[in-house]
XYZ file of C-alpha atoms in Angstrom:
668
model
C 80.160 31.120 9.058
C 79.338 33.932 6.485
C 76.065 32.361 5.611
C 73.258 33.651 7.455
C 71.242 30.622 7.288
C 73.981 28.184 8.021
C 74.470 26.487 11.629
C 76.669 27.613 14.019
C 80.517 26.307 13.804
C 81.966 24.431 16.804
C 85.119 26.338 17.630
C 88.072 24.946 19.673
C 89.007 26.913 22.896
C 92.689 27.390 21.307
C 91.206 28.869 18.245
C 89.116 31.287 20.503
C 92.393 32.226 22.426
C 94.241 32.847 19.265
C 91.499 35.299 17.645
C 91.010 37.267 21.178
C 94.784 37.487 21.773
C 94.610 35.287 24.728
C 91.253 36.985 25.824
C 93.224 39.977 26.371
C 91.615 43.237 28.137
C 92.368 45.270 24.983
C 90.080 42.899 23.220
C 87.328 43.131 25.990
C 84.288 44.587 24.464
C 82.154 44.192 28.089
C 80.860 42.007 30.435
C 77.496 40.874 31.707
C 75.834 38.763 34.234
C 76.850 35.355 32.720
C 80.263 36.184 30.940
C 82.724 38.517 29.438
C 82.683 39.412 25.676
C 85.904 39.856 23.670
C 86.527 41.171 20.102
C 87.701 38.117 17.944
C 89.380 38.526 14.512
C 89.249 35.529 12.093
C 91.891 34.643 9.703
C 90.064 36.545 6.808
C 89.958 39.629 8.836
C 86.184 39.467 9.664
C 85.406 40.107 13.378
C 83.234 38.262 15.742
C 81.950 38.652 19.443
C 83.451 35.848 21.688
C 81.312 35.503 24.934
C 83.113 33.456 27.397
C 80.576 32.120 29.937
C 81.671 32.177 33.565
C 82.386 28.663 35.287
C 79.607 28.844 37.685
C 78.319 26.159 40.074
C 74.736 24.951 39.193
C 75.487 25.174 35.488
C 73.679 22.102 34.235
C 75.433 20.192 30.934
C 72.126 19.049 29.627
C 70.389 22.229 30.167
C 73.152 24.112 28.264
C 72.909 21.498 25.305
C 69.063 21.743 25.220
C 68.927 25.562 25.364
C 71.829 25.960 22.938
C 69.918 23.831 20.358
C 67.145 26.393 20.630
C 69.438 29.299 20.278
C 70.973 28.046 17.054
C 67.746 28.354 15.065
C 67.089 31.700 15.811
C 66.994 33.746 12.730
C 65.746 37.319 12.627
C 67.201 40.726 11.271
C 66.900 42.144 14.782
C 68.380 39.470 16.755
C 72.032 39.011 17.269
C 73.118 35.775 15.241
C 74.757 32.860 16.929
C 77.728 31.966 14.413
C 79.769 29.702 16.567
C 80.200 28.051 19.854
C 82.534 26.451 22.175
C 82.332 23.263 24.503
C 85.659 22.283 25.587
C 86.636 20.071 28.608
C 90.179 20.089 29.801
C 91.930 18.482 32.661
C 93.522 20.750 35.113
C 95.488 20.393 38.358
C 93.836 21.674 41.541
C 94.703 21.544 45.200
C 92.655 19.186 47.055
C 93.104 18.360 50.798
C 96.595 19.457 50.603
C 97.673 17.510 47.367
C 97.134 18.131 43.549
C 94.835 16.241 41.749
C 93.701 16.340 38.258
C 89.911 17.523 37.693
C 87.879 18.400 34.630
C 87.048 22.118 33.903
C 84.281 22.897 31.061
C 84.800 25.964 28.972
C 81.599 27.258 27.423
C 81.540 30.270 24.833
C 78.989 31.812 22.380
C 80.311 33.271 19.303
C 78.032 36.041 17.796
C 78.005 38.384 14.885
C 79.985 41.567 15.583
C 78.017 44.911 15.731
C 80.567 47.683 14.711
C 78.571 50.381 16.388
C 78.633 48.900 19.712
C 75.589 49.307 22.227
C 72.639 51.467 22.236
C 73.848 52.562 25.767
C 76.752 54.540 24.083
C 74.327 56.753 21.856
C 71.917 57.744 24.933
C 72.108 61.362 26.195
C 69.892 63.848 27.788
C 69.664 65.844 24.693
C 68.902 63.185 22.210
C 71.440 64.831 19.903
C 73.366 61.643 18.687
C 70.823 60.579 16.152
C 68.000 62.102 14.311
C 64.214 61.038 14.356
C 64.536 58.682 11.471
C 67.274 56.607 13.056
C 65.760 56.754 16.533
C 62.580 55.417 15.097
C 64.397 52.590 13.242
C 66.071 51.653 16.465
C 62.602 51.514 18.423
C 60.966 49.625 15.365
C 63.628 47.138 15.140
C 63.660 46.286 18.984
C 59.851 45.945 18.788
C 60.093 43.467 15.737
C 62.829 41.298 17.344
C 60.729 41.116 20.678
C 57.741 40.286 18.612
C 59.900 37.489 17.189
C 60.953 36.036 20.578
C 57.448 36.195 21.839
C 55.107 35.272 19.204
C 56.869 33.375 16.418
C 58.928 30.910 18.649
C 57.466 27.713 20.222
C 57.969 27.858 23.246
C 58.575 31.587 23.367
C 61.718 33.156 24.753
C 61.388 35.907 27.268
C 64.475 38.110 27.412
C 64.193 39.221 31.218
C 67.152 41.713 30.685
C 66.235 44.042 27.882
C 68.137 47.343 28.194
C 70.325 49.640 25.849
C 73.132 47.895 26.981
C 71.772 44.582 25.384
C 70.838 46.267 22.103
C 73.785 46.380 19.539
C 73.787 48.303 16.714
C 75.374 47.375 13.247
C 76.879 49.600 10.841
C 73.629 50.907 9.698
C 72.424 51.627 13.076
C 70.077 48.503 12.736
C 69.448 47.132 16.101
C 69.879 43.527 17.404
C 68.840 42.355 20.544
C 71.580 40.496 22.319
C 71.965 38.449 25.601
C 68.348 37.275 25.388
C 67.079 34.207 27.474
C 70.594 33.745 29.076
C 68.869 32.893 32.377
C 67.086 29.892 30.535
C 70.849 28.241 30.613
C 70.489 27.384 34.120
C 68.502 24.464 36.025
C 65.016 25.326 37.229
C 66.310 25.180 40.926
C 69.030 27.673 40.103
C 66.715 30.096 38.373
C 64.424 30.052 41.030
C 67.211 30.615 43.481
C 68.394 33.606 41.562
C 65.206 35.228 40.439
C 65.749 38.318 42.632
C 68.908 39.010 40.670
C 67.286 38.638 37.115
C 67.278 41.741 34.814
C 68.612 45.212 35.830
C 67.239 47.472 38.233
C 65.251 50.585 36.530
C 63.885 48.071 33.783
C 62.181 45.448 35.995
C 58.463 45.525 36.312
C 56.498 46.082 39.577
C 55.195 42.522 39.711
C 58.744 40.852 39.474
C 60.150 43.353 42.040
C 57.190 42.614 44.652
C 56.161 39.070 43.818
C 58.817 37.493 41.426
C 56.329 37.233 38.863
C 57.517 36.359 35.133
C 55.487 36.687 32.040
C 55.638 38.234 28.490
C 54.527 41.535 30.032
C 57.934 41.689 31.916
C 59.731 42.412 28.790
C 57.021 44.868 27.703
C 57.605 47.014 30.707
C 61.486 46.835 30.075
C 60.843 48.002 26.336
C 58.829 50.878 27.560
C 61.724 52.126 29.682
C 64.079 51.563 26.618
C 61.830 53.578 24.155
C 61.268 56.375 26.928
C 65.004 56.759 27.047
C 65.642 56.673 23.398
C 63.128 59.683 23.054
C 63.682 61.776 26.171
C 67.069 60.723 27.153
C 68.719 58.934 30.018
C 66.709 60.860 32.684
C 63.508 60.504 30.735
C 62.023 57.861 32.435
C 62.169 59.181 35.764
C 60.924 62.572 34.349
C 57.858 60.693 33.041
C 57.006 59.390 36.488
C 57.051 63.008 37.738
C 54.903 64.876 35.003
C 51.358 64.101 34.029
C 51.586 61.744 31.061
C 49.868 64.494 28.641
C 52.280 67.139 29.436
C 55.323 64.610 29.290
C 53.703 63.488 25.865
C 53.623 67.175 24.495
C 57.085 67.974 25.846
C 58.751 65.052 23.885
C 56.631 65.662 20.681
C 57.493 69.239 20.359
C 61.194 68.715 21.208
C 61.453 66.269 17.987
C 59.145 68.109 15.943
C 61.490 71.045 16.071
C 64.107 69.048 14.398
C 62.176 67.673 11.723
C 63.098 69.349 8.349
C 60.531 67.566 6.184
C 58.019 69.069 3.919
C 54.594 70.157 5.242
C 52.352 66.988 5.156
C 55.358 64.536 6.048
C 56.538 66.915 8.856
C 53.027 66.548 10.371
C 52.894 62.508 9.898
C 56.384 62.278 11.288
C 55.222 64.599 14.412
C 52.431 62.294 14.955
C 54.504 59.356 14.667
C 56.753 60.769 17.657
C 53.493 61.228 19.787
C 52.299 57.781 19.055
C 55.772 56.273 19.896
C 55.811 57.974 23.134
C 52.515 56.941 24.249
C 53.234 53.409 23.360
C 56.090 53.554 25.611
C 53.927 55.283 28.577
C 51.395 52.186 28.159
C 54.125 49.706 28.284
C 55.296 50.855 32.020
C 51.942 50.792 33.452
C 51.962 49.247 36.807
C 48.971 46.847 36.092
C 50.556 44.536 33.542
C 47.277 43.516 32.307
C 46.959 47.103 30.837
C 50.080 46.917 28.925
C 49.818 46.181 25.416
C 51.068 42.961 23.698
C 54.097 43.232 21.330
C 51.636 42.470 18.435
C 49.666 45.584 19.484
C 52.805 47.549 19.261
C 54.196 46.454 16.140
C 50.722 46.865 14.513
C 50.377 50.530 15.666
C 54.014 51.311 14.497
C 53.315 49.930 11.002
C 50.283 52.080 10.835
C 52.426 55.305 11.355
C 54.892 54.165 8.760
C 51.953 53.725 6.096
C 50.714 57.328 7.173
C 54.224 58.896 6.590
C 54.518 57.044 3.197
C 51.128 58.846 2.207
C 52.274 62.046 3.368
C 55.230 61.841 1.550
C 53.698 60.796 -1.860
C 51.066 63.656 -1.253
C 53.931 66.316 -0.754
C 55.591 64.849 -3.854
C 52.400 65.425 -5.884
C 51.890 68.875 -4.630
C 55.601 69.970 -5.229
C 55.578 68.295 -8.698
C 52.074 70.015 -9.600
C 53.441 73.327 -8.205
C 56.607 72.999 -10.597
C 54.282 72.929 -13.523
C 51.851 75.409 -12.376
C 48.964 72.771 -11.692
C 48.778 73.191 -7.889
C 44.978 72.648 -7.307
C 43.477 74.799 -4.778
C 40.254 73.639 -2.873
C 36.992 74.781 -4.415
C 34.686 77.057 -2.839
C 32.317 75.537 -0.229
C 28.529 76.230 -0.714
C 25.035 74.765 0.286
C 26.492 73.328 3.610
C 23.193 71.429 4.033
C 22.725 70.074 0.723
C 22.892 66.202 0.509
C 23.290 64.427 -2.628
C 22.542 60.690 -3.332
C 25.488 58.187 -3.176
C 26.535 56.791 -6.657
C 26.444 53.076 -6.591
C 25.490 50.126 -8.857
C 21.892 50.346 -7.516
C 21.453 54.185 -7.120
C 23.683 55.953 -9.520
C 24.102 59.797 -9.764
C 21.397 61.562 -11.688
C 23.621 63.652 -14.120
C 26.012 62.870 -16.896
C 29.357 64.691 -17.069
C 29.259 65.442 -20.663
C 29.500 68.667 -22.614
C 25.774 69.600 -23.036
C 26.305 72.164 -26.093
C 27.710 69.080 -28.305
C 24.862 66.779 -27.535
C 22.825 66.145 -30.628
C 19.766 65.359 -28.393
C 17.673 67.582 -26.440
C 18.257 65.509 -23.314
C 19.449 62.088 -22.257
C 16.801 59.577 -21.959
C 16.056 57.044 -19.284
C 16.450 53.492 -20.245
C 13.059 51.598 -19.693
C 14.973 48.481 -18.802
C 18.012 50.076 -16.995
C 17.186 49.220 -13.259
C 20.296 51.200 -12.336
C 18.681 54.358 -13.444
C 15.917 56.262 -11.589
C 16.281 59.710 -12.748
C 16.091 61.822 -15.708
C 19.741 62.273 -17.394
C 20.730 66.009 -17.609
C 22.909 67.192 -20.064
C 25.253 69.185 -17.649
C 29.144 70.221 -16.931
C 30.428 69.681 -13.422
C 31.249 73.055 -11.734
C 34.699 72.903 -10.238
C 33.871 75.762 -8.088
C 30.874 73.945 -6.349
C 31.813 71.301 -3.710
C 29.545 68.415 -2.998
C 28.654 68.351 0.745
C 28.104 64.901 2.391
C 26.680 64.887 5.963
C 29.583 63.470 8.306
C 27.201 60.936 9.936
C 27.582 58.564 6.812
C 31.230 58.271 7.915
C 30.302 57.441 11.326
C 28.047 54.784 10.297
C 30.453 53.055 7.884
C 33.685 53.465 9.973
C 34.939 50.102 11.267
C 37.850 50.856 13.439
C 40.417 48.057 13.750
C 43.136 49.354 16.074
C 43.096 49.071 19.857
C 43.621 52.350 21.811
C 46.807 52.335 23.911
C 47.201 54.285 27.235
C 44.070 56.163 26.798
C 44.780 57.162 23.246
C 42.097 59.078 21.661
C 40.822 60.464 18.133
C 41.732 64.159 19.391
C 45.316 63.709 20.123
C 46.629 64.993 16.972
C 43.981 67.642 16.208
C 44.565 70.773 14.693
C 43.780 74.320 16.300
C 42.350 77.528 14.643
C 43.836 80.770 15.789
C 41.413 81.273 18.567
C 42.678 77.894 20.200
C 39.592 75.975 19.294
C 40.057 72.438 17.725
C 39.212 72.373 13.957
C 36.775 69.983 12.395
C 38.347 66.655 11.492
C 38.030 63.177 10.370
C 39.693 60.244 12.208
C 40.450 56.877 10.871
C 39.746 57.928 7.211
C 40.007 54.736 5.114
C 38.680 53.349 1.649
C 36.925 49.815 1.766
C 36.047 47.626 -1.201
C 37.729 45.803 -3.888
C 39.615 48.302 -5.989
C 38.786 46.390 -9.343
C 36.692 47.781 -12.394
C 33.058 47.182 -11.706
C 33.533 47.310 -7.743
C 32.244 49.822 -5.544
C 34.976 51.699 -3.120
C 33.470 53.520 -0.009
C 35.327 56.355 1.951
C 34.551 56.426 5.432
C 36.045 57.458 9.000
C 34.754 58.980 12.358
C 33.780 62.723 12.421
C 35.629 64.600 15.259
C 35.568 68.238 16.687
C 32.022 69.067 15.609
C 32.342 67.945 12.105
C 28.726 67.977 10.333
C 29.643 67.773 6.682
C 32.404 66.594 4.417
C 33.558 67.833 0.953
C 34.462 64.611 -1.073
C 36.513 64.630 -4.135
C 37.817 61.376 -5.685
C 40.869 62.337 -7.844
C 43.525 60.425 -10.393
C 47.270 60.760 -10.128
C 48.630 60.256 -13.638
C 52.224 58.645 -14.760
C 53.366 62.121 -15.436
C 52.571 63.174 -11.808
C 49.783 65.479 -12.615
C 46.421 65.369 -10.528
C 42.925 65.458 -11.976
C 39.748 65.687 -10.189
C 37.188 63.170 -11.316
C 34.166 65.120 -12.644
C 31.072 64.134 -10.803
C 32.896 61.991 -7.965
C 31.850 63.817 -5.186
C 30.339 61.390 -2.936
C 31.633 58.758 -0.419
C 30.871 55.938 -2.638
C 32.822 55.276 -5.975
C 32.462 52.720 -8.688
C 35.850 51.691 -10.226
C 35.645 51.882 -13.868
C 37.872 51.361 -16.847
C 38.709 55.050 -16.655
C 40.684 54.382 -13.307
C 42.930 51.298 -14.852
C 46.637 52.417 -14.698
C 46.204 55.267 -12.526
C 46.746 56.072 -8.808
C 43.142 56.609 -7.301
C 42.568 58.619 -4.163
C 39.873 60.466 -2.321
C 40.067 63.961 -0.766
C 37.974 64.908 2.329
C 37.518 68.517 3.680
C 35.714 68.427 6.971
C 33.460 71.297 7.941
C 31.252 72.165 10.845
C 27.986 74.143 11.158
C 29.733 77.267 11.637
C 31.503 77.043 8.091
C 34.865 76.428 9.776
C 36.900 74.094 7.511
C 39.408 71.658 8.668
C 42.564 70.254 7.072
C 42.207 68.117 4.098
C 42.487 64.283 4.602
C 43.462 61.956 1.768
C 43.663 58.467 1.316
C 44.802 56.233 -1.738
C 42.985 53.142 -2.867
C 44.648 49.851 -3.487
C 47.320 50.474 -0.818
C 48.587 53.514 -2.991
C 49.253 51.084 -6.085
C 47.666 51.453 -9.559
C 44.417 50.249 -10.302
C 44.731 47.292 -12.619
C 42.165 44.904 -14.287
C 41.599 41.452 -12.713
C 43.676 38.872 -14.711
C 40.296 37.369 -16.370
C 39.395 41.069 -17.708
C 42.894 41.817 -19.078
C 43.152 38.351 -20.676
C 39.807 39.127 -22.476
C 41.257 42.565 -23.711
C 44.375 40.784 -24.916
C 42.301 38.342 -26.880
C 40.464 41.091 -28.776
C 43.679 42.946 -29.507
C 45.559 40.042 -30.790
C 42.647 39.208 -33.304
C 42.681 42.627 -34.751
C 38.829 43.072 -34.358
C 35.820 42.760 -32.173
C 32.217 43.169 -32.496
C 30.366 44.272 -29.397
C 26.363 43.950 -28.932
C 25.227 47.117 -27.278
C 22.146 49.321 -27.131
C 22.553 53.067 -28.512
C 20.548 56.137 -27.662
C 18.782 57.419 -30.654
C 16.131 60.119 -31.708
C 13.709 60.090 -28.643
C 14.451 60.089 -24.734
C 13.314 56.368 -24.514
C 14.709 55.377 -27.941
C 17.384 52.478 -27.029
C 18.056 50.656 -30.298
C 20.005 47.457 -30.450
C 23.311 47.848 -32.410
C 26.826 46.594 -33.012
C 29.940 48.444 -32.220
C 32.613 47.102 -34.502
C 36.181 47.814 -33.310
C 39.195 47.315 -35.670
C 42.901 48.507 -35.409
C 42.419 51.324 -37.765
C 38.737 52.291 -37.045
C 35.330 51.709 -35.680
C 31.782 51.466 -36.936
C 28.340 51.706 -35.415
C 25.879 49.294 -37.083
C 22.215 49.562 -36.308
C 20.609 46.050 -36.203
C 17.075 47.022 -36.899
C 17.766 48.966 -40.184
C 20.859 47.323 -41.089
C 22.206 50.604 -41.433
C 25.749 52.019 -40.609
C 25.490 54.979 -38.383
C 28.975 55.992 -37.889
C 32.121 54.528 -39.888
C 35.463 56.294 -39.124
C 39.151 56.004 -38.373
C 40.424 56.906 -34.789
C 41.661 60.231 -34.561
C 42.682 62.910 -31.463
C 39.187 63.935 -31.563
C 37.505 60.791 -31.049
C 36.967 59.828 -27.235
C 35.123 57.393 -25.250
C 33.870 58.480 -21.796
C 32.484 56.821 -18.870
C 29.685 58.798 -16.735
C 29.934 58.753 -13.117
C 27.460 56.544 -11.586
C 26.233 54.773 -14.859
C 27.654 51.417 -14.257
C 26.751 49.955 -17.932
C 26.788 53.026 -19.832
C 29.567 54.972 -21.872
C 29.508 57.843 -24.136
C 31.287 57.829 -27.676
C 32.311 61.282 -29.015
C 32.904 61.292 -32.601
C 35.516 63.056 -34.786
C 32.640 65.825 -35.525
C 31.954 66.180 -31.796
C 28.668 64.055 -31.651
C 27.806 62.342 -28.436
C 26.520 58.887 -28.731
C 25.382 57.246 -25.347
C 25.635 53.383 -25.172
C 24.535 50.756 -22.674
C 25.380 47.116 -22.150
C 22.224 46.520 -19.676
C 20.576 43.262 -20.370
C 23.036 42.334 -23.331
C 25.082 39.784 -21.546
C 23.888 35.884 -21.438
C 23.057 35.171 -18.547
C 22.090 38.690 -17.964
C 23.532 39.724 -14.616
C 24.640 43.220 -13.271
C 28.228 42.097 -12.867
C 28.313 40.629 -16.361
C 26.775 43.751 -18.063
C 29.420 45.933 -16.135
C 32.161 43.777 -17.303
C 31.170 44.037 -20.969
C 31.009 47.787 -20.544
C 34.575 47.962 -19.192
C 35.722 45.317 -21.740
C 34.418 47.500 -24.667
C 35.901 50.831 -23.346
C 39.191 49.198 -22.611
C 39.455 47.386 -26.214
C 38.382 50.842 -27.866
C 41.003 52.676 -26.101
C 43.906 50.042 -26.864
C 43.123 50.178 -30.532
C 43.038 53.855 -30.554
C 46.380 54.014 -28.843
C 48.042 51.341 -31.030
C 48.874 48.914 -28.310
C 51.664 46.686 -29.715
C 51.171 42.928 -29.877
C 54.647 42.340 -28.312
C 53.081 43.560 -25.057
C 50.369 40.991 -25.033
C 50.057 37.577 -23.306
C 48.057 35.669 -25.981
C 45.681 32.676 -25.242
C 45.376 29.437 -27.279
C 43.104 29.644 -30.247
C 40.403 27.405 -28.515
C 40.475 30.002 -25.551
C 39.846 32.751 -28.161
C 36.913 30.986 -29.733
C 35.185 30.054 -26.409
C 35.805 33.605 -25.177
C 34.082 35.247 -28.223
C 31.125 33.083 -27.823
C 30.952 33.834 -24.027
C 31.330 37.522 -24.262
C 28.897 37.858 -27.453
C 31.676 38.963 -29.667
C 31.031 38.176 -33.307
C 33.414 37.741 -36.433
C 36.693 37.155 -34.713
C 38.773 35.897 -37.807
C 41.302 32.886 -37.716
C 44.891 33.336 -37.595
């Protein structure tokens, strides 16, 4: 009986009498339409709830057995679990036509897991002061998930038909469990039709049932709406909602709960928005037209979305607090040049400038590779100005956004808008999201809907590192961003600050890539890196930019555990041969998908290019070779331990070397 996956146990009537103290009134927990519930204490001290069904005419044995068989398989964290049952037939003496005769009496009981906190009904009050918002939301979310299980994950589905606070039980952690579901299914069809007018509880019955005896899955949705309103607005909340305009009622409930929130800034705003969405869901559930009510899947999806936003807000506050404690709190840069558009960096149209230190460059300017189809502009040695923000016209968000959520009960993007001191709504972005595969070489795109007159947006891609620090990615100031080896093992995010033509600035919107998980290599690329490190040396064919703007020369970049060499193929000349040191760096310029910069220990910048090196020469292969070279270089420089590697077989290493154009891989 302790195993949550075990089948319910047959329990004799005498045992039930014993553990309930003879079904005494002291042990009675409550009663419902079909029976009384008693507290039972087993020999090991554990408690169960024993529901003795009334001996009612019309209860069909075969129907009971068939429906009971369905109930035994219900397994969900938000459904009260059936742990045992009783089906006992006893002979009793009854008076019949003036004399005693023997007759059979059937005792039926369902034994359920015991919920120590009782029913939700005990916690409702007009002040809603018996639980905080986190507990209240957990109850709402749990009820919805349990109902989704009954409606969508069972075949045939089960309609509860009497969902109300008294039938929502709470465990010791205030986790809700739906009870008494589908009890009307235990009766024959004739009895069900005859008693339909008494199904459910007044106040939770939908109009179509009251007027036309119509039962559908929207029956439970209406009852759910009433329950949520009572959780959020108290016992009288449903009647108040009917007397007030929906917007006014929503504002009132949101304000009441928001004043109780003690969270940090962004998290408090996210929870306040969650409150508003929950009450709007509830109001959409109690619409008179059942066709306008949402499905339980719509509701659960909407709730899950609020949880994701609260998680992002909590992470944002944590980073800001951490940075502030270190004195690294980043303030938004000054906004300038409101109508300046810049090209979007991508594989086919990269940004026109390197983010390198021009004063250390040994060349007068960076040259365009005549065979590089990605480059359409002359390179400029420049340093990104942190005080100058790049502005992207907001129309790029509108065109690229792809909303996926249905609007519930007239919900609109403006419901959670912010207001300026003069009462006018501030510029904003709704549905902000990142699309694309978050792997090195792939392009991510930040997009959303502009609202409240937003015409331009300040975009900045950022890294969150292991120590909690936040670094803006220099030059990454357009909506498209190509993931590189620089992003591996970091949290990648994008900041968006909306503005309008009057220069008014809205609140910062932030979104994490990869579902707020660290960027990682794909397994094949990581395996390639491990092979190179395990061999202790890797030779990469590359192009290096030499003494004139268009002079790219073929070279070999030799990487070893202790240092590196740059060998010019045409002259058989060693250009650089040195050991790794803290001054040696390898950088990836924004928008240059096949290029990287090697900064020597003397501060010399050498641009490299893998465009056209691979065989077969494809854009993806060239990008992959660039990222592989950078990752192997950094692994050797950082002294990656061999014990951390998952090494391939020898034959795999040899075939890999041939495929990736890596020479001189020594044997073991």
